[in-house]
Amino acid sequence: MTSFNQPQDFQSKFPAQWWSKLVAFVALINLVLVIFNVSYIPLRDVYIKHLPIVVKLYDPVKEIEPHPDTTHYIKTVEVLKSELSQSGLKSEQTDYILANLRQQSQSIIEENPYDVANKFGTFAKLKRRMEYHVETPYAQEAFTQFWSQDYLAKVGIVEALAFFDERIRPLLEVNYFRPVDENGQYVDNFWKLDIYFILFLGVDFLGRTLMISRRQPGVSWFDAMLRRWYDWLFLLPTWRWLRVIPVSVRVHKSGLFNLERILAQITHEPAAYLADRVSTFIMVQLINQAKDSVKTGDMARSILEPDPYIQVSEIDKIDAIIDRILQLSIYQVLPKVQPDIEDLLRHSLKGTLTKSDFYQGLQQIPGLKGLPVNVIDQLADYLANASYDVLSSSYSDAEGRELFNKLSDNFKSVLRQELQDEVTQSELQIWLFDLLEELKLNYVQRARKDDPERTLSEAEKLRQEEEERQQELPETGDGRL
């Protein structure tokens, strides 16, 4: 039966995971409110038409009030409707109300009460609709003619008031008045809602960074705050839209929502071309630095006359690497290629013996002229085996190892002296310089042919396959299935 007993560390992390999800959820709600607050003014006309309850609840947050001029205008029209229903069009009171509407219309056209709310388009639409309806090219004349007894009698009171309610009244209702503070900025009381989120997220930020500083030696509380720099954006009273950065991080890290696929798709093309640019830049920069080192002779001096440098241990890394390679060559590689080495030595020694003066002298001695060929073969085999045994045993023997090291040191010393020859260095520098230039040109040309997006897609595919493989692995007894 599978055990579902969770280890103590998992149980201790369980509340922390839920707390992270809770904080991420609160941060997400705050971001939604921030976006709503930023978009409220541009979308207020839509809310008035479709969700008037939202306007009723949120206008006090922005300290938005109905504009007195347009509100009074609408009320005057309502008084006109009531008077028309009681006294008719030709009454003295009706004529007075129409004169009042004509005067208010002139004031609205001249003073533009929409300027406070930055509704220039709505104001222009108001004038244009009345001009088209009355067929007059001037807004003041259009309103004056519309609010006259002759015009209302001509087109009909019902039709005229229906046009006003359907086409003019909505443009008057969306206008508003909004006070400004001593700095000339519109008064906005959103901070009264936002302060609770700032305090909550700020306390969480202090607690998280304090835990990080205690759990990680050498990391101060301030260092931990710098590492989580994005959480500082929660504390800014302005530029609140920047909170999308810490909210995205919190939501993704807490696992509240899986944003991996969304982030991958959003950053796919920019990341592909940025990675291509960066890799090309790094490669070209490294090659150019190597070329400069070759051209100035710094590379040759660093090889032939190395300066003392800081070591992480007392072991000479170069000698250790050479020693390890020799051990692998003698004890691992040579035994596997021993037949080939013996064949090569046998062939070389046999040819050398048959051509040597000693062998030619033996041919002149009576009785040894017909020295059998198999004797030469046996001698060559013996010398080949002996050479291989000498090579194998000399490295493991203490005295042989010392002689071998002496040979190696003398070889490196002589080679270093020969490489210091100016002619040799000049030739090697030219060849290395040209080789690096060819490498740079070919790399850049090849990089242009490759599609960075396809490379990034391959890397993303490998990452997804690795994640799927890890998920398919059976969990062990440490609390996993």
JSON list of C-alpha atoms in Angstrom, two decimals, residues 50-228:
[
{"chain": "A", "resi": 50, "resn": "HIS", "atom": "CA", "xyz": [-24.81, 50.02, -19.03]},
{"chain": "A", "resi": 51, "resn": "LEU", "atom": "CA", "xyz": [-23.83, 49.91, -15.31]},
{"chain": "A", "resi": 52, "resn": "PRO", "atom": "CA", "xyz": [-25.09, 53.08, -13.62]},
{"chain": "A", "resi": 53, "resn": "ILE", "atom": "CA", "xyz": [-24.69, 51.46, -10.20]},
{"chain": "A", "resi": 54, "resn": "VAL", "atom": "CA", "xyz": [-20.91, 51.46, -10.71]},
{"chain": "A", "resi": 55, "resn": "VAL", "atom": "CA", "xyz": [-20.96, 55.21, -11.35]},
{"chain": "A", "resi": 56, "resn": "LYS", "atom": "CA", "xyz": [-23.10, 55.79, -8.29]},
{"chain": "A", "resi": 57, "resn": "LEU", "atom": "CA", "xyz": [-20.67, 53.86, -6.08]},
{"chain": "A", "resi": 58, "resn": "TYR", "atom": "CA", "xyz": [-17.35, 55.00, -7.54]},
{"chain": "A", "resi": 59, "resn": "ASP", "atom": "CA", "xyz": [-17.94, 58.66, -8.36]},
{"chain": "A", "resi": 60, "resn": "PRO", "atom": "CA", "xyz": [-17.41, 59.61, -4.69]},
{"chain": "A", "resi": 61, "resn": "VAL", "atom": "CA", "xyz": [-13.95, 57.95, -4.81]},
{"chain": "A", "resi": 62, "resn": "LYS", "atom": "CA", "xyz": [-12.99, 60.31, -7.62]},
{"chain": "A", "resi": 63, "resn": "GLU", "atom": "CA", "xyz": [-15.02, 63.13, -6.02]},
{"chain": "A", "resi": 64, "resn": "ILE", "atom": "CA", "xyz": [-16.96, 63.43, -9.26]},
{"chain": "A", "resi": 65, "resn": "GLU", "atom": "CA", "xyz": [-20.10, 65.54, -9.11]},
{"chain": "A", "resi": 66, "resn": "PRO", "atom": "CA", "xyz": [-22.69, 66.34, -11.78]},
{"chain": "A", "resi": 67, "resn": "HIS", "atom": "CA", "xyz": [-21.72, 69.58, -13.47]},
{"chain": "A", "resi": 68, "resn": "PRO", "atom": "CA", "xyz": [-24.05, 72.36, -12.21]},
{"chain": "A", "resi": 69, "resn": "ASP", "atom": "CA", "xyz": [-24.50, 73.96, -15.65]},
{"chain": "A", "resi": 70, "resn": "THR", "atom": "CA", "xyz": [-25.52, 70.85, -17.56]},
{"chain": "A", "resi": 71, "resn": "THR", "atom": "CA", "xyz": [-27.50, 69.51, -14.58]},
{"chain": "A", "resi": 72, "resn": "HIS", "atom": "CA", "xyz": [-29.45, 72.77, -14.35]},
{"chain": "A", "resi": 73, "resn": "TYR", "atom": "CA", "xyz": [-30.01, 72.62, -18.11]},
{"chain": "A", "resi": 74, "resn": "ILE", "atom": "CA", "xyz": [-31.58, 69.15, -17.87]},
{"chain": "A", "resi": 75, "resn": "LYS", "atom": "CA", "xyz": [-33.77, 70.24, -14.95]},
{"chain": "A", "resi": 76, "resn": "THR", "atom": "CA", "xyz": [-34.99, 73.23, -16.92]},
{"chain": "A", "resi": 77, "resn": "VAL", "atom": "CA", "xyz": [-36.01, 70.92, -19.76]},
{"chain": "A", "resi": 78, "resn": "GLU", "atom": "CA", "xyz": [-37.98, 68.83, -17.25]},
{"chain": "A", "resi": 79, "resn": "VAL", "atom": "CA", "xyz": [-39.74, 71.96, -16.02]},
{"chain": "A", "resi": 80, "resn": "LEU", "atom": "CA", "xyz": [-40.57, 72.77, -19.67]},
{"chain": "A", "resi": 81, "resn": "LYS", "atom": "CA", "xyz": [-42.11, 69.33, -20.16]},
{"chain": "A", "resi": 82, "resn": "SER", "atom": "CA", "xyz": [-44.26, 69.80, -17.07]},
{"chain": "A", "resi": 83, "resn": "GLU", "atom": "CA", "xyz": [-45.37, 73.26, -18.16]},
{"chain": "A", "resi": 84, "resn": "LEU", "atom": "CA", "xyz": [-46.19, 72.07, -21.68]},
{"chain": "A", "resi": 85, "resn": "SER", "atom": "CA", "xyz": [-48.37, 69.32, -20.27]},
{"chain": "A", "resi": 86, "resn": "GLN", "atom": "CA", "xyz": [-50.25, 71.82, -18.09]},
{"chain": "A", "resi": 87, "resn": "SER", "atom": "CA", "xyz": [-50.38, 75.13, -20.00]},
{"chain": "A", "resi": 88, "resn": "GLY", "atom": "CA", "xyz": [-49.40, 74.23, -23.54]},
{"chain": "A", "resi": 89, "resn": "LEU", "atom": "CA", "xyz": [-46.94, 75.81, -25.97]},
{"chain": "A", "resi": 90, "resn": "LYS", "atom": "CA", "xyz": [-48.47, 79.29, -26.19]},
{"chain": "A", "resi": 91, "resn": "SER", "atom": "CA", "xyz": [-48.51, 80.14, -22.50]},
{"chain": "A", "resi": 92, "resn": "GLU", "atom": "CA", "xyz": [-46.47, 82.99, -21.07]},
{"chain": "A", "resi": 93, "resn": "GLN", "atom": "CA", "xyz": [-44.72, 80.68, -18.61]},
{"chain": "A", "resi": 94, "resn": "THR", "atom": "CA", "xyz": [-43.71, 78.34, -21.42]},
{"chain": "A", "resi": 95, "resn": "ASP", "atom": "CA", "xyz": [-42.27, 81.23, -23.39]},
{"chain": "A", "resi": 96, "resn": "TYR", "atom": "CA", "xyz": [-40.27, 82.28, -20.32]},
{"chain": "A", "resi": 97, "resn": "ILE", "atom": "CA", "xyz": [-38.84, 78.79, -19.87]},
{"chain": "A", "resi": 98, "resn": "LEU", "atom": "CA", "xyz": [-37.90, 78.61, -23.56]},
{"chain": "A", "resi": 99, "resn": "ALA", "atom": "CA", "xyz": [-36.13, 81.96, -23.26]},
{"chain": "A", "resi": 100, "resn": "ASN", "atom": "CA", "xyz": [-34.26, 80.63, -20.23]},
{"chain": "A", "resi": 101, "resn": "LEU", "atom": "CA", "xyz": [-33.18, 77.53, -22.21]},
{"chain": "A", "resi": 102, "resn": "ARG", "atom": "CA", "xyz": [-31.96, 79.72, -25.06]},
{"chain": "A", "resi": 103, "resn": "GLN", "atom": "CA", "xyz": [-29.91, 81.77, -22.63]},
{"chain": "A", "resi": 104, "resn": "GLN", "atom": "CA", "xyz": [-28.44, 78.65, -20.97]},
{"chain": "A", "resi": 105, "resn": "SER", "atom": "CA", "xyz": [-27.63, 77.22, -24.39]},
{"chain": "A", "resi": 106, "resn": "GLN", "atom": "CA", "xyz": [-25.66, 80.34, -25.30]},
{"chain": "A", "resi": 107, "resn": "SER", "atom": "CA", "xyz": [-23.75, 80.14, -22.01]},
{"chain": "A", "resi": 108, "resn": "ILE", "atom": "CA", "xyz": [-22.89, 76.46, -22.56]},
{"chain": "A", "resi": 109, "resn": "ILE", "atom": "CA", "xyz": [-21.64, 77.16, -26.09]},
{"chain": "A", "resi": 110, "resn": "GLU", "atom": "CA", "xyz": [-19.54, 80.12, -24.98]},
{"chain": "A", "resi": 111, "resn": "GLU", "atom": "CA", "xyz": [-18.15, 78.80, -21.68]},
{"chain": "A", "resi": 112, "resn": "ASN", "atom": "CA", "xyz": [-17.82, 75.09, -22.57]},
{"chain": "A", "resi": 113, "resn": "PRO", "atom": "CA", "xyz": [-18.52, 73.33, -19.25]},
{"chain": "A", "resi": 114, "resn": "TYR", "atom": "CA", "xyz": [-17.01, 70.14, -20.74]},
{"chain": "A", "resi": 115, "resn": "ASP", "atom": "CA", "xyz": [-13.53, 71.63, -20.47]},
{"chain": "A", "resi": 116, "resn": "VAL", "atom": "CA", "xyz": [-13.19, 70.66, -16.78]},
{"chain": "A", "resi": 117, "resn": "ALA", "atom": "CA", "xyz": [-13.80, 66.97, -17.58]},
{"chain": "A", "resi": 118, "resn": "ASN", "atom": "CA", "xyz": [-11.61, 67.06, -20.72]},
{"chain": "A", "resi": 119, "resn": "LYS", "atom": "CA", "xyz": [-14.62, 66.01, -22.81]},
{"chain": "A", "resi": 120, "resn": "PHE", "atom": "CA", "xyz": [-13.85, 68.06, -25.87]},
{"chain": "A", "resi": 121, "resn": "GLY", "atom": "CA", "xyz": [-15.15, 65.34, -28.16]},
{"chain": "A", "resi": 122, "resn": "THR", "atom": "CA", "xyz": [-18.47, 65.18, -26.32]},
{"chain": "A", "resi": 123, "resn": "PHE", "atom": "CA", "xyz": [-18.84, 68.94, -26.52]},
{"chain": "A", "resi": 124, "resn": "ALA", "atom": "CA", "xyz": [-18.13, 68.91, -30.26]},
{"chain": "A", "resi": 125, "resn": "LYS", "atom": "CA", "xyz": [-20.63, 66.07, -30.73]},
{"chain": "A", "resi": 126, "resn": "LEU", "atom": "CA", "xyz": [-23.28, 68.04, -28.81]},
{"chain": "A", "resi": 127, "resn": "LYS", "atom": "CA", "xyz": [-22.98, 71.04, -31.11]},
{"chain": "A", "resi": 128, "resn": "ARG", "atom": "CA", "xyz": [-22.75, 68.97, -34.27]},
{"chain": "A", "resi": 129, "resn": "ARG", "atom": "CA", "xyz": [-25.90, 66.96, -33.54]},
{"chain": "A", "resi": 130, "resn": "MET", "atom": "CA", "xyz": [-27.96, 70.08, -32.93]},
{"chain": "A", "resi": 131, "resn": "GLU", "atom": "CA", "xyz": [-26.57, 71.74, -36.07]},
{"chain": "A", "resi": 132, "resn": "TYR", "atom": "CA", "xyz": [-27.44, 68.73, -38.23]},
{"chain": "A", "resi": 133, "resn": "HIS", "atom": "CA", "xyz": [-30.88, 68.37, -36.72]},
{"chain": "A", "resi": 134, "resn": "VAL", "atom": "CA", "xyz": [-31.87, 72.01, -37.18]},
{"chain": "A", "resi": 135, "resn": "GLU", "atom": "CA", "xyz": [-29.87, 72.27, -40.42]},
{"chain": "A", "resi": 136, "resn": "THR", "atom": "CA", "xyz": [-27.97, 75.33, -39.28]},
{"chain": "A", "resi": 137, "resn": "PRO", "atom": "CA", "xyz": [-24.15, 75.63, -39.57]},
{"chain": "A", "resi": 138, "resn": "TYR", "atom": "CA", "xyz": [-23.80, 77.46, -36.26]},
{"chain": "A", "resi": 139, "resn": "ALA", "atom": "CA", "xyz": [-24.42, 75.85, -32.85]},
{"chain": "A", "resi": 140, "resn": "GLN", "atom": "CA", "xyz": [-25.70, 79.00, -31.13]},
{"chain": "A", "resi": 141, "resn": "GLU", "atom": "CA", "xyz": [-28.28, 79.61, -33.85]},
{"chain": "A", "resi": 142, "resn": "ALA", "atom": "CA", "xyz": [-29.24, 75.94, -33.84]},
{"chain": "A", "resi": 143, "resn": "PHE", "atom": "CA", "xyz": [-30.03, 75.91, -30.09]},
{"chain": "A", "resi": 144, "resn": "THR", "atom": "CA", "xyz": [-31.79, 79.29, -30.30]},
{"chain": "A", "resi": 145, "resn": "GLN", "atom": "CA", "xyz": [-33.99, 78.04, -33.10]},
{"chain": "A", "resi": 146, "resn": "PHE", "atom": "CA", "xyz": [-34.65, 74.69, -31.43]},
{"chain": "A", "resi": 147, "resn": "TRP", "atom": "CA", "xyz": [-35.92, 76.28, -28.20]},
{"chain": "A", "resi": 148, "resn": "SER", "atom": "CA", "xyz": [-38.46, 78.52, -29.88]},
{"chain": "A", "resi": 149, "resn": "GLN", "atom": "CA", "xyz": [-42.25, 78.28, -29.99]},
{"chain": "A", "resi": 150, "resn": "ASP", "atom": "CA", "xyz": [-42.29, 78.49, -33.79]},
{"chain": "A", "resi": 151, "resn": "TYR", "atom": "CA", "xyz": [-39.88, 75.56, -34.24]},
{"chain": "A", "resi": 152, "resn": "LEU", "atom": "CA", "xyz": [-41.63, 73.37, -31.64]},
{"chain": "A", "resi": 153, "resn": "ALA", "atom": "CA", "xyz": [-44.96, 74.09, -33.26]},
{"chain": "A", "resi": 154, "resn": "LYS", "atom": "CA", "xyz": [-43.54, 73.32, -36.71]},
{"chain": "A", "resi": 155, "resn": "VAL", "atom": "CA", "xyz": [-41.85, 69.96, -35.96]},
{"chain": "A", "resi": 156, "resn": "GLY", "atom": "CA", "xyz": [-44.09, 68.97, -33.09]},
{"chain": "A", "resi": 157, "resn": "ILE", "atom": "CA", "xyz": [-43.42, 69.05, -29.35]},
{"chain": "A", "resi": 158, "resn": "VAL", "atom": "CA", "xyz": [-43.31, 65.29, -29.00]},
{"chain": "A", "resi": 159, "resn": "GLU", "atom": "CA", "xyz": [-40.82, 64.82, -31.84]},
{"chain": "A", "resi": 160, "resn": "ALA", "atom": "CA", "xyz": [-38.58, 67.67, -30.67]},
{"chain": "A", "resi": 161, "resn": "LEU", "atom": "CA", "xyz": [-38.44, 66.50, -27.06]},
{"chain": "A", "resi": 162, "resn": "ALA", "atom": "CA", "xyz": [-37.88, 62.91, -28.19]},
{"chain": "A", "resi": 163, "resn": "PHE", "atom": "CA", "xyz": [-34.84, 64.06, -30.18]},
{"chain": "A", "resi": 164, "resn": "PHE", "atom": "CA", "xyz": [-33.54, 65.92, -27.14]},
{"chain": "A", "resi": 165, "resn": "ASP", "atom": "CA", "xyz": [-33.95, 62.90, -24.83]},
{"chain": "A", "resi": 166, "resn": "GLU", "atom": "CA", "xyz": [-32.36, 60.44, -27.26]},
{"chain": "A", "resi": 167, "resn": "ARG", "atom": "CA", "xyz": [-29.56, 62.51, -28.80]},
{"chain": "A", "resi": 168, "resn": "ILE", "atom": "CA", "xyz": [-28.79, 65.53, -26.60]},
{"chain": "A", "resi": 169, "resn": "ARG", "atom": "CA", "xyz": [-29.65, 64.52, -23.04]},
{"chain": "A", "resi": 170, "resn": "PRO", "atom": "CA", "xyz": [-27.09, 61.61, -22.86]},
{"chain": "A", "resi": 171, "resn": "LEU", "atom": "CA", "xyz": [-24.31, 64.03, -23.83]},
{"chain": "A", "resi": 172, "resn": "LEU", "atom": "CA", "xyz": [-25.36, 66.40, -21.07]},
{"chain": "A", "resi": 173, "resn": "GLU", "atom": "CA", "xyz": [-25.60, 63.64, -18.43]},
{"chain": "A", "resi": 174, "resn": "VAL", "atom": "CA", "xyz": [-22.05, 62.36, -18.94]},
{"chain": "A", "resi": 175, "resn": "ASN", "atom": "CA", "xyz": [-20.56, 65.76, -18.14]},
{"chain": "A", "resi": 176, "resn": "TYR", "atom": "CA", "xyz": [-19.25, 66.22, -14.63]},
{"chain": "A", "resi": 177, "resn": "PHE", "atom": "CA", "xyz": [-17.29, 68.48, -12.35]},
{"chain": "A", "resi": 178, "resn": "ARG", "atom": "CA", "xyz": [-14.12, 67.33, -10.58]},
{"chain": "A", "resi": 179, "resn": "PRO", "atom": "CA", "xyz": [-12.20, 69.48, -8.12]},
{"chain": "A", "resi": 180, "resn": "VAL", "atom": "CA", "xyz": [-8.41, 69.91, -8.19]},
{"chain": "A", "resi": 181, "resn": "ASP", "atom": "CA", "xyz": [-5.98, 70.14, -5.29]},
{"chain": "A", "resi": 182, "resn": "GLU", "atom": "CA", "xyz": [-3.41, 72.83, -4.54]},
{"chain": "A", "resi": 183, "resn": "ASN", "atom": "CA", "xyz": [-0.99, 71.22, -7.02]},
{"chain": "A", "resi": 184, "resn": "GLY", "atom": "CA", "xyz": [-3.46, 71.43, -9.87]},
{"chain": "A", "resi": 185, "resn": "GLN", "atom": "CA", "xyz": [-4.09, 67.68, -9.86]},
{"chain": "A", "resi": 186, "resn": "TYR", "atom": "CA", "xyz": [-7.54, 66.12, -9.83]},
{"chain": "A", "resi": 187, "resn": "VAL", "atom": "CA", "xyz": [-8.61, 64.96, -6.39]},
{"chain": "A", "resi": 188, "resn": "ASP", "atom": "CA", "xyz": [-8.51, 61.16, -6.22]},
{"chain": "A", "resi": 189, "resn": "ASN", "atom": "CA", "xyz": [-9.44, 59.26, -3.07]},
{"chain": "A", "resi": 190, "resn": "PHE", "atom": "CA", "xyz": [-8.33, 55.88, -4.38]},
{"chain": "A", "resi": 191, "resn": "TRP", "atom": "CA", "xyz": [-5.49, 55.99, -1.87]},
{"chain": "A", "resi": 192, "resn": "LYS", "atom": "CA", "xyz": [-8.05, 55.46, 0.89]},
{"chain": "A", "resi": 193, "resn": "LEU", "atom": "CA", "xyz": [-8.75, 52.02, -0.59]},
{"chain": "A", "resi": 194, "resn": "ASP", "atom": "CA", "xyz": [-5.20, 51.35, -1.70]},
{"chain": "A", "resi": 195, "resn": "ILE", "atom": "CA", "xyz": [-3.61, 52.08, 1.67]},
{"chain": "A", "resi": 196, "resn": "TYR", "atom": "CA", "xyz": [-4.96, 48.82, 3.14]},
{"chain": "A", "resi": 197, "resn": "PHE", "atom": "CA", "xyz": [-3.34, 46.78, 0.34]},
{"chain": "A", "resi": 198, "resn": "ILE", "atom": "CA", "xyz": [-0.09, 48.72, 0.70]},
{"chain": "A", "resi": 199, "resn": "LEU", "atom": "CA", "xyz": [0.04, 48.02, 4.44]},
{"chain": "A", "resi": 200, "resn": "PHE", "atom": "CA", "xyz": [-0.77, 44.32, 3.99]},
{"chain": "A", "resi": 201, "resn": "LEU", "atom": "CA", "xyz": [1.74, 43.77, 1.19]},
{"chain": "A", "resi": 202, "resn": "GLY", "atom": "CA", "xyz": [4.33, 45.94, 2.94]},
{"chain": "A", "resi": 203, "resn": "VAL", "atom": "CA", "xyz": [4.15, 43.87, 6.13]},
{"chain": "A", "resi": 204, "resn": "ASP", "atom": "CA", "xyz": [4.43, 40.69, 4.06]},
{"chain": "A", "resi": 205, "resn": "PHE", "atom": "CA", "xyz": [7.45, 42.17, 2.25]},
{"chain": "A", "resi": 206, "resn": "LEU", "atom": "CA", "xyz": [9.20, 42.97, 5.54]},
{"chain": "A", "resi": 207, "resn": "GLY", "atom": "CA", "xyz": [8.44, 39.51, 6.92]},
{"chain": "A", "resi": 208, "resn": "ARG", "atom": "CA", "xyz": [9.66, 37.67, 3.82]},
{"chain": "A", "resi": 209, "resn": "THR", "atom": "CA", "xyz": [12.90, 39.61, 3.58]},
{"chain": "A", "resi": 210, "resn": "LEU", "atom": "CA", "xyz": [13.55, 39.15, 7.29]},
{"chain": "A", "resi": 211, "resn": "MET", "atom": "CA", "xyz": [13.12, 35.37, 6.91]},
{"chain": "A", "resi": 212, "resn": "ILE", "atom": "CA", "xyz": [15.47, 35.36, 3.92]},
{"chain": "A", "resi": 213, "resn": "SER", "atom": "CA", "xyz": [18.15, 37.22, 5.87]},
{"chain": "A", "resi": 214, "resn": "ARG", "atom": "CA", "xyz": [17.90, 34.74, 8.76]},
{"chain": "A", "resi": 215, "resn": "ARG", "atom": "CA", "xyz": [17.89, 31.61, 6.63]},
{"chain": "A", "resi": 216, "resn": "GLN", "atom": "CA", "xyz": [20.77, 32.60, 4.36]},
{"chain": "A", "resi": 217, "resn": "PRO", "atom": "CA", "xyz": [24.09, 33.30, 6.12]},
{"chain": "A", "resi": 218, "resn": "GLY", "atom": "CA", "xyz": [25.87, 36.44, 5.00]},
{"chain": "A", "resi": 219, "resn": "VAL", "atom": "CA", "xyz": [22.70, 38.06, 3.66]},
{"chain": "A", "resi": 220, "resn": "SER", "atom": "CA", "xyz": [21.60, 41.13, 5.58]},
{"chain": "A", "resi": 221, "resn": "TRP", "atom": "CA", "xyz": [18.02, 42.31, 5.83]},
{"chain": "A", "resi": 222, "resn": "PHE", "atom": "CA", "xyz": [18.78, 45.17, 3.44]},
{"chain": "A", "resi": 223, "resn": "ASP", "atom": "CA", "xyz": [20.40, 42.76, 0.98]},
{"chain": "A", "resi": 224, "resn": "ALA", "atom": "CA", "xyz": [17.26, 40.63, 1.06]},
{"chain": "A", "resi": 225, "resn": "MET", "atom": "CA", "xyz": [15.17, 43.74, 0.35]},
{"chain": "A", "resi": 226, "resn": "LEU", "atom": "CA", "xyz": [17.36, 44.55, -2.64]},
{"chain": "A", "resi": 227, "resn": "ARG", "atom": "CA", "xyz": [16.99, 41.01, -3.95]},
{"chain": "A", "resi": 228, "resn": "ARG", "atom": "CA", "xyz": [13.21, 41.42, -3.90]}
]
